[in-house]
């Protein structure tokens, strides 16, 4: 489907970075960057225990506009090679121990410092490139580590999240009887009915606009993907498919069939599987993948998906989303404080309360997020009352 937009900058964003401050201690290793002309965003969370982590987060976030201007893997490798080269430079630099330390202790301190510098310049990354169309938004997403991506509907709440959930386990025997359908695949399906014919089913599955959905039965997959991160469908599954994905068939003989790409927006209407995974921020572990190290081991992802034109996108550090119990709580907080987030003093007070809330749950951390939405939306209602630009909160 061709993607067109009449507005030079079809999206707007609120970018917030709030460093941790506890007494005289400040942690300022998060970086968030929004490049409006290209509709590209990046959020990097420098690793607390990594020397020069803020430098890594700065370098990666500011380089994001070039990441999506070619093969993503190749561009990301260049960034990781730069981080690795900078790390080697830091390791070769002179490490001066305290002069009053005994010679044996000086040598030990130097060795410890070198070992620590071997883990320098580590950062997580969540990067997003958006393209607006007449009927959908194409999202290009790159992820490494615990920073997260969320897509929200103004009416329905969470659409999808990079944090996933607890999907059901599928045995090898069950997989052999099912149709794999994942990123990179297309699915041939039979149209059962328009969503308007089954309003109760649509409501039960959390869909507020049934006229924008089709009910389909899967027939076969088109593609050679191994369906990592996708679905394992049965032929009697009933799929809820957005019409902007399914499109229309120009051939009268094929009116009852559709071929469409994989998207996390496609839902299985089945009592055995929930509409969406249950996500609790409290269940997340402390170990995370980081650049540049885990790029070389393949622990990063690049994916594309399609969303409704009114979708809101949020990139968040773990310090921000850990303030809440789940994505619904995060989304409700953003919506209820939309106006205050555009006022410097009110925003500062809100973030101070979040830092305090985060400290009571575990330990304080940098709080950063980017809230992206199609125009006109966040901030537009305050345009006549304030000229303040969304910016960094301290």
Coordinates of C-alpha atoms in Angstrom, one line a residue:
X1 CA 0.0 0.0 0.0
X2 CA 1.4 3.4 -1.0
X3 CA 2.1 5.7 2.0
X4 CA 1.3 9.4 1.4
X5 CA 1.1 12.4 3.6
X6 CA 0.2 16.0 2.9
X7 CA 1.8 17.4 6.0
X8 CA 5.6 17.8 6.0
X9 CA 5.7 16.7 9.6
X10 CA 2.7 14.5 10.3
X11 CA 3.8 13.6 13.8
X12 CA 4.6 15.6 16.9
X13 CA 6.3 14.4 20.1
X14 CA 6.9 15.2 23.7
X15 CA 10.4 14.4 24.8
X16 CA 11.2 14.1 28.5
X17 CA 14.5 13.2 30.2
X18 CA 14.7 13.5 34.0
X19 CA 18.0 12.4 35.7
X20 CA 18.0 10.7 39.0
X21 CA 19.0 13.0 41.9
X22 CA 19.5 11.5 45.4
X23 CA 21.3 14.0 47.7
X24 CA 24.6 14.9 46.0
X25 CA 24.4 11.9 43.7
X26 CA 23.1 12.4 40.1
X27 CA 22.7 9.8 37.4
X28 CA 22.3 11.4 34.0
X29 CA 22.8 8.6 31.5
X30 CA 19.5 8.6 29.6
X31 CA 19.2 10.3 26.2
X32 CA 16.0 10.8 24.2
X33 CA 16.0 12.3 20.7
X34 CA 13.1 13.1 18.3
X35 CA 13.9 14.1 14.7
X36 CA 10.7 15.6 13.4
X37 CA 11.6 16.0 9.7
X38 CA 12.3 12.3 9.4
X39 CA 9.7 11.2 12.0
X40 CA 12.5 9.2 13.7
X41 CA 12.9 8.8 17.5
X42 CA 15.5 7.1 19.7
X43 CA 15.8 6.5 23.4
X44 CA 19.0 5.2 25.0
X45 CA 19.5 4.2 28.6
X46 CA 23.2 4.2 29.5
X47 CA 24.0 1.3 31.8
X48 CA 24.7 2.5 35.4
X49 CA 27.7 0.3 36.0
X50 CA 29.3 1.1 32.7
X51 CA 31.9 3.9 32.5
X52 CA 31.2 6.5 29.8
X53 CA 27.6 5.2 29.4
X54 CA 26.2 8.7 28.9
X55 CA 28.7 9.2 26.0
X56 CA 27.4 6.0 24.4
X57 CA 23.8 7.0 24.8
X58 CA 24.5 10.4 23.3
X59 CA 26.3 9.0 20.3
X60 CA 23.7 6.4 19.5
X61 CA 20.6 8.6 20.0
X62 CA 22.0 11.5 17.9
X63 CA 23.0 9.1 15.1
X64 CA 19.5 7.6 14.7
X65 CA 18.4 9.7 11.7
X66 CA 20.9 7.7 9.5
X67 CA 19.9 4.3 11.0
X68 CA 16.9 3.9 8.8
X69 CA 18.5 5.4 5.6
X70 CA 19.7 2.0 4.4
X71 CA 20.2 -1.6 5.7
X72 CA 19.5 -1.2 9.4
X73 CA 21.8 -4.0 10.4
X74 CA 24.7 -2.5 8.5
X75 CA 24.1 1.0 9.9
X76 CA 23.8 -0.4 13.5
X77 CA 27.0 -2.3 13.1
X78 CA 28.8 0.9 12.2
X79 CA 27.5 2.5 15.4
X80 CA 28.5 -0.5 17.5
X81 CA 32.0 -0.5 15.8
X82 CA 32.4 3.2 16.8
X83 CA 31.4 2.4 20.4
X84 CA 33.9 -0.5 20.5
X85 CA 36.7 1.6 19.1
X86 CA 36.0 4.3 21.7
X87 CA 36.1 1.6 24.4
X88 CA 39.5 0.4 23.2
X89 CA 40.7 4.0 23.2
X90 CA 39.5 4.4 26.8
X91 CA 41.2 1.1 27.9
X92 CA 44.5 2.3 26.4
X93 CA 44.4 5.6 28.3
X94 CA 46.5 6.0 31.4
X95 CA 44.8 4.9 34.6
X96 CA 46.3 6.7 37.6
X97 CA 45.6 5.2 41.0
X98 CA 45.8 7.2 44.3
X99 CA 49.4 8.3 44.9
X100 CA 49.3 7.5 48.6
X101 CA 48.3 3.8 47.9
X102 CA 50.9 1.1 48.4
X103 CA 52.5 -0.2 45.2
X104 CA 50.7 -3.5 45.4
X105 CA 47.4 -1.8 45.9
X106 CA 48.1 0.6 43.0
X107 CA 48.6 -2.3 40.7
X108 CA 45.4 -4.0 41.9
X109 CA 43.4 -0.8 41.5
X110 CA 44.7 -0.3 37.9
X111 CA 43.7 -3.9 37.0
X112 CA 40.2 -3.3 38.5
X113 CA 39.9 -0.1 36.5
X114 CA 40.9 -1.8 33.3
X115 CA 38.4 -4.6 33.8
X116 CA 35.7 -2.0 34.4
X117 CA 36.7 -0.1 31.3
X118 CA 36.3 -3.3 29.3
X119 CA 32.5 -2.8 29.9
X120 CA 32.5 0.9 29.1
X121 CA 30.1 2.7 26.7
X122 CA 27.2 0.4 27.2
X123 CA 23.6 1.5 26.4
X124 CA 20.2 0.1 25.6
X125 CA 18.4 1.3 22.5
X126 CA 14.8 1.6 21.3
X127 CA 14.5 3.4 17.9
X128 CA 11.4 4.1 15.8
X129 CA 10.8 5.4 12.3
X130 CA 7.3 6.3 11.3
X131 CA 5.7 6.7 7.9
X132 CA 2.2 8.1 7.7
X133 CA -0.3 6.9 5.1
X134 CA -3.9 7.7 4.3
X135 CA -5.2 4.5 6.1
X136 CA -2.3 3.4 8.3
X137 CA 1.0 4.2 9.9
X138 CA 4.1 2.1 9.1
X139 CA 6.4 1.6 12.1
X140 CA 10.0 0.5 11.7
X141 CA 11.4 -0.6 15.1
X142 CA 14.9 -1.4 16.4
X143 CA 15.4 -2.8 19.9
X144 CA 18.2 -3.8 22.1
X145 CA 17.8 -4.1 25.9
X146 CA 15.2 -3.1 28.5
X147 CA 14.0 0.2 27.0
X148 CA 10.5 -0.4 25.6
X149 CA 8.1 0.4 22.8
X150 CA 4.3 0.8 23.3
X151 CA 1.5 1.5 20.8
X152 CA -1.7 2.8 22.3
X153 CA -5.2 3.5 20.8
X154 CA -6.9 6.6 22.3
X155 CA -10.1 4.6 22.6
X156 CA -8.8 1.0 23.3
X157 CA -5.6 1.5 25.2
X158 CA -2.7 -0.8 24.7
X159 CA -2.4 -2.2 21.1
X160 CA 1.0 -3.8 21.5
X161 CA 4.3 -3.6 23.4
X162 CA 7.9 -4.8 22.9
X163 CA 7.8 -6.2 26.4
X164 CA 5.5 -8.9 25.2
X165 CA 4.0 -11.1 27.9
X166 CA 3.7 -14.7 28.7
X167 CA 2.6 -16.4 25.4
X168 CA 1.3 -19.9 25.6
X169 CA 3.8 -22.7 25.0
X170 CA 3.3 -24.6 21.8
X171 CA 4.6 -28.2 21.5
X172 CA 6.3 -29.6 18.4
X173 CA 3.3 -31.8 17.8
X174 CA 0.9 -28.9 18.0
X175 CA 3.1 -26.8 15.7
X176 CA 3.0 -29.5 13.0
X177 CA -0.8 -29.1 12.8
X178 CA -0.7 -25.3 12.8
X179 CA 0.0 -22.5 10.4
X180 CA 3.1 -20.4 11.4
X181 CA 2.5 -16.7 10.9
X182 CA 5.1 -14.2 12.0
X183 CA 7.1 -11.1 11.0
X184 CA 7.9 -11.2 7.3
X185 CA 5.0 -13.6 6.4
X186 CA 1.8 -13.0 4.6
X187 CA -1.4 -15.0 5.2
X188 CA -4.0 -16.1 2.8
X189 CA -7.4 -16.1 4.6
X190 CA -11.1 -16.4 3.9
X191 CA -13.4 -13.6 4.9
X192 CA -16.1 -14.8 7.2
X193 CA -17.9 -11.6 7.9
X194 CA -17.7 -7.9 8.5
X195 CA -17.1 -6.9 12.1
X196 CA -20.4 -5.1 12.3
X197 CA -22.3 -8.5 12.1
X198 CA -20.8 -9.6 15.5
X199 CA -20.9 -6.6 17.8
X200 CA -20.9 -8.7 21.0
X201 CA -17.8 -10.7 19.8
X202 CA -16.1 -7.4 19.0
X203 CA -16.9 -5.9 22.4
X204 CA -15.7 -9.0 24.1
X205 CA -12.4 -8.6 22.3
X206 CA -12.0 -5.0 23.3
X207 CA -12.8 -3.5 19.8
X208 CA -14.7 -0.3 19.9
X209 CA -15.1 0.3 16.1
X210 CA -16.3 -3.0 14.6
X211 CA -16.9 -1.4 11.2
X212 CA -13.1 -1.2 10.8
X213 CA -12.5 -4.9 11.2
X214 CA -13.0 -8.2 9.3
X215 CA -13.5 -11.7 10.7
X216 CA -11.3 -14.2 8.8
X217 CA -10.3 -17.9 8.8
X218 CA -6.6 -18.7 8.0
X219 CA -5.9 -20.8 5.0
X220 CA -2.2 -20.8 4.3
X221 CA 1.0 -18.8 4.9
X222 CA 3.0 -17.1 2.2
X223 CA 6.7 -16.8 3.1
X224 CA 9.6 -18.7 4.4
X225 CA 10.0 -17.0 7.8
X226 CA 10.4 -19.2 10.9
X227 CA 7.7 -17.1 12.6
X228 CA 9.8 -16.1 15.5
X229 CA 7.7 -13.9 17.7
X230 CA 4.6 -14.7 15.7
X231 CA 1.5 -16.9 16.0
X232 CA 0.8 -20.6 15.4
X233 CA -2.7 -20.6 13.9
X234 CA -5.2 -23.4 13.5
X235 CA -7.5 -23.5 10.5
X236 CA -10.6 -23.1 12.7
X237 CA -9.2 -20.0 14.5
X238 CA -11.2 -16.9 14.0
X239 CA -9.0 -13.9 13.2
X240 CA -9.9 -10.3 13.8
X241 CA -8.1 -8.3 11.1
X242 CA -8.1 -4.5 10.6
X243 CA -9.5 -3.5 7.3
X244 CA -6.5 -1.3 6.6
X245 CA -4.4 -4.4 6.6
X246 CA -6.8 -6.6 4.7
X247 CA -7.6 -4.1 2.0
X248 CA -10.0 -5.1 -0.8
X249 CA -9.8 -7.6 -3.7
X250 CA -10.2 -6.2 -7.2
X251 CA -11.0 -9.7 -8.6
X252 CA -14.8 -10.5 -8.2
X253 CA -13.9 -14.2 -7.9
X254 CA -11.7 -13.4 -4.9
X255 CA -13.9 -11.1 -3.0
X256 CA -14.2 -13.6 -0.2
X257 CA -10.4 -13.9 0.3
X258 CA -7.7 -11.6 1.5
X259 CA -3.9 -11.8 1.6
X260 CA -2.3 -9.6 4.2
X261 CA 1.1 -9.2 6.0
X262 CA 1.8 -10.2 9.6
X263 CA 1.0 -7.5 12.2
X264 CA 0.6 -7.6 16.0
X265 CA -2.7 -5.8 15.4
X266 CA -4.2 -9.1 14.1
X267 CA -6.0 -10.8 17.0
X268 CA -7.2 -14.4 17.5
X269 CA -10.7 -14.5 18.8
X270 CA -10.4 -17.6 20.9
X271 CA -11.1 -18.5 24.5
X272 CA -7.8 -20.3 24.7
X273 CA -5.7 -17.3 24.0
X274 CA -6.1 -13.8 25.5
X275 CA -6.7 -10.8 23.3
X276 CA -3.2 -9.6 24.3
X277 CA -0.5 -10.9 26.6
X278 CA -0.7 -9.9 30.3
X279 CA 2.1 -7.6 31.0
X280 CA 3.3 -6.7 34.5
X281 CA 6.3 -4.4 34.9
X282 CA 7.0 -5.9 38.4
X283 CA 7.9 -9.3 36.9
X284 CA 10.8 -8.0 34.8
X285 CA 14.4 -9.0 35.6
X286 CA 17.4 -6.8 36.1
X287 CA 19.6 -8.4 33.3
X288 CA 19.4 -6.5 30.0
X289 CA 21.0 -6.7 26.5
X290 CA 23.2 -3.7 25.6
X291 CA 25.0 -2.1 22.7
X292 CA 27.6 -2.7 21.5
X293 CA 28.2 -6.1 23.1
X294 CA 24.9 -7.8 22.4
X295 CA 24.7 -6.5 18.8
X296 CA 27.5 -8.9 17.9
X297 CA 25.8 -11.8 19.5
X298 CA 22.5 -11.1 17.7
X299 CA 20.5 -10.1 20.8
X300 CA 18.7 -7.2 19.1
X301 CA 15.7 -7.0 16.8
X302 CA 14.5 -5.1 13.8
X303 CA 10.8 -5.4 12.9
X304 CA 8.0 -3.6 11.0
X305 CA 4.3 -3.3 11.7
X306 CA 1.3 -1.3 10.6
X307 CA -1.0 0.6 12.9
X308 CA -4.2 2.7 12.7
X309 CA -3.7 6.3 11.8
X310 CA -4.7 7.6 15.3
X311 CA -2.1 5.4 17.1
X312 CA 0.0 7.0 19.8
X313 CA 3.6 5.6 20.3
X314 CA 5.7 5.7 23.5
X315 CA 9.4 4.9 23.8
X316 CA 10.3 4.5 27.5
X317 CA 13.3 3.8 29.7
X318 CA 12.8 1.1 32.3
X319 CA 13.1 3.9 34.9
X320 CA 9.9 5.4 33.5
X321 CA 7.7 2.3 32.9
X322 CA 8.8 0.8 36.2
X323 CA 6.9 3.6 38.0
X324 CA 3.7 1.8 37.0
X325 CA 2.2 -1.7 37.5
X326 CA 1.4 -2.3 33.8
X327 CA 1.0 -0.5 30.4
X328 CA -2.6 0.5 31.2
X329 CA -1.4 2.5 34.3
X330 CA 1.3 4.2 32.2
X331 CA -1.2 5.2 29.5
X332 CA -3.7 6.5 32.0
X333 CA -1.0 8.6 33.6
X334 CA 0.0 10.1 30.3
X335 CA -3.5 10.9 29.4
X336 CA -4.5 12.4 32.7
X337 CA -1.4 14.6 32.9
X338 CA -1.2 15.6 29.2
X339 CA -1.7 19.3 29.9
X340 CA 0.7 19.4 32.9
X341 CA 3.5 17.7 30.9
X342 CA 3.6 20.8 28.7
X343 CA 4.1 23.2 31.6
X344 CA 7.6 23.4 33.0
X345 CA 6.8 23.8 36.7
X346 CA 3.9 21.2 36.7
X347 CA 6.0 18.8 34.7
X348 CA 8.9 19.1 37.2
X349 CA 6.5 18.4 40.1
X350 CA 5.0 15.4 38.3
X351 CA 8.5 13.9 37.6
X352 CA 9.6 14.5 41.2
X353 CA 6.6 12.5 42.4
X354 CA 7.5 9.7 39.9
X355 CA 11.1 9.6 41.2
X356 CA 9.8 9.3 44.7
X357 CA 7.4 6.6 43.7
X358 CA 10.2 4.7 41.9
X359 CA 12.4 4.9 44.9
X360 CA 9.8 3.3 47.1
X361 CA 9.5 0.4 44.7
X362 CA 13.2 -0.4 44.3
X363 CA 15.8 2.3 43.7
X364 CA 15.6 5.6 41.9
X365 CA 16.7 5.9 38.2
X366 CA 16.7 8.2 35.3
X367 CA 13.2 8.7 33.9
X368 CA 12.8 9.3 30.2
X369 CA 10.2 8.8 27.5
X370 CA 9.1 10.1 24.1
X371 CA 5.4 10.3 23.4
X372 CA 4.7 10.5 19.7
X373 CA 1.3 11.0 18.1
X374 CA -0.2 12.1 14.8
X375 CA -1.1 15.7 14.4
X376 CA -3.1 17.3 15.8
X377 CA -2.9 15.9 19.3
X378 CA -0.8 16.3 22.4
X379 CA 0.1 19.9 23.0
X380 CA -2.3 21.2 20.3
X381 CA -4.9 22.2 22.9
X382 CA -2.4 24.2 24.8
X383 CA -1.0 26.0 21.8
X384 CA -3.0 29.1 22.5
X385 CA -2.1 29.3 26.1
X386 CA 1.6 28.6 26.1
X387 CA 4.5 28.9 23.6
X388 CA 6.7 26.5 25.5
X389 CA 8.3 23.8 23.4
X390 CA 8.3 20.2 24.8
X391 CA 11.8 19.7 26.1
X392 CA 14.0 18.2 28.7
X393 CA 12.8 18.1 32.3
X394 CA 15.3 18.3 35.0

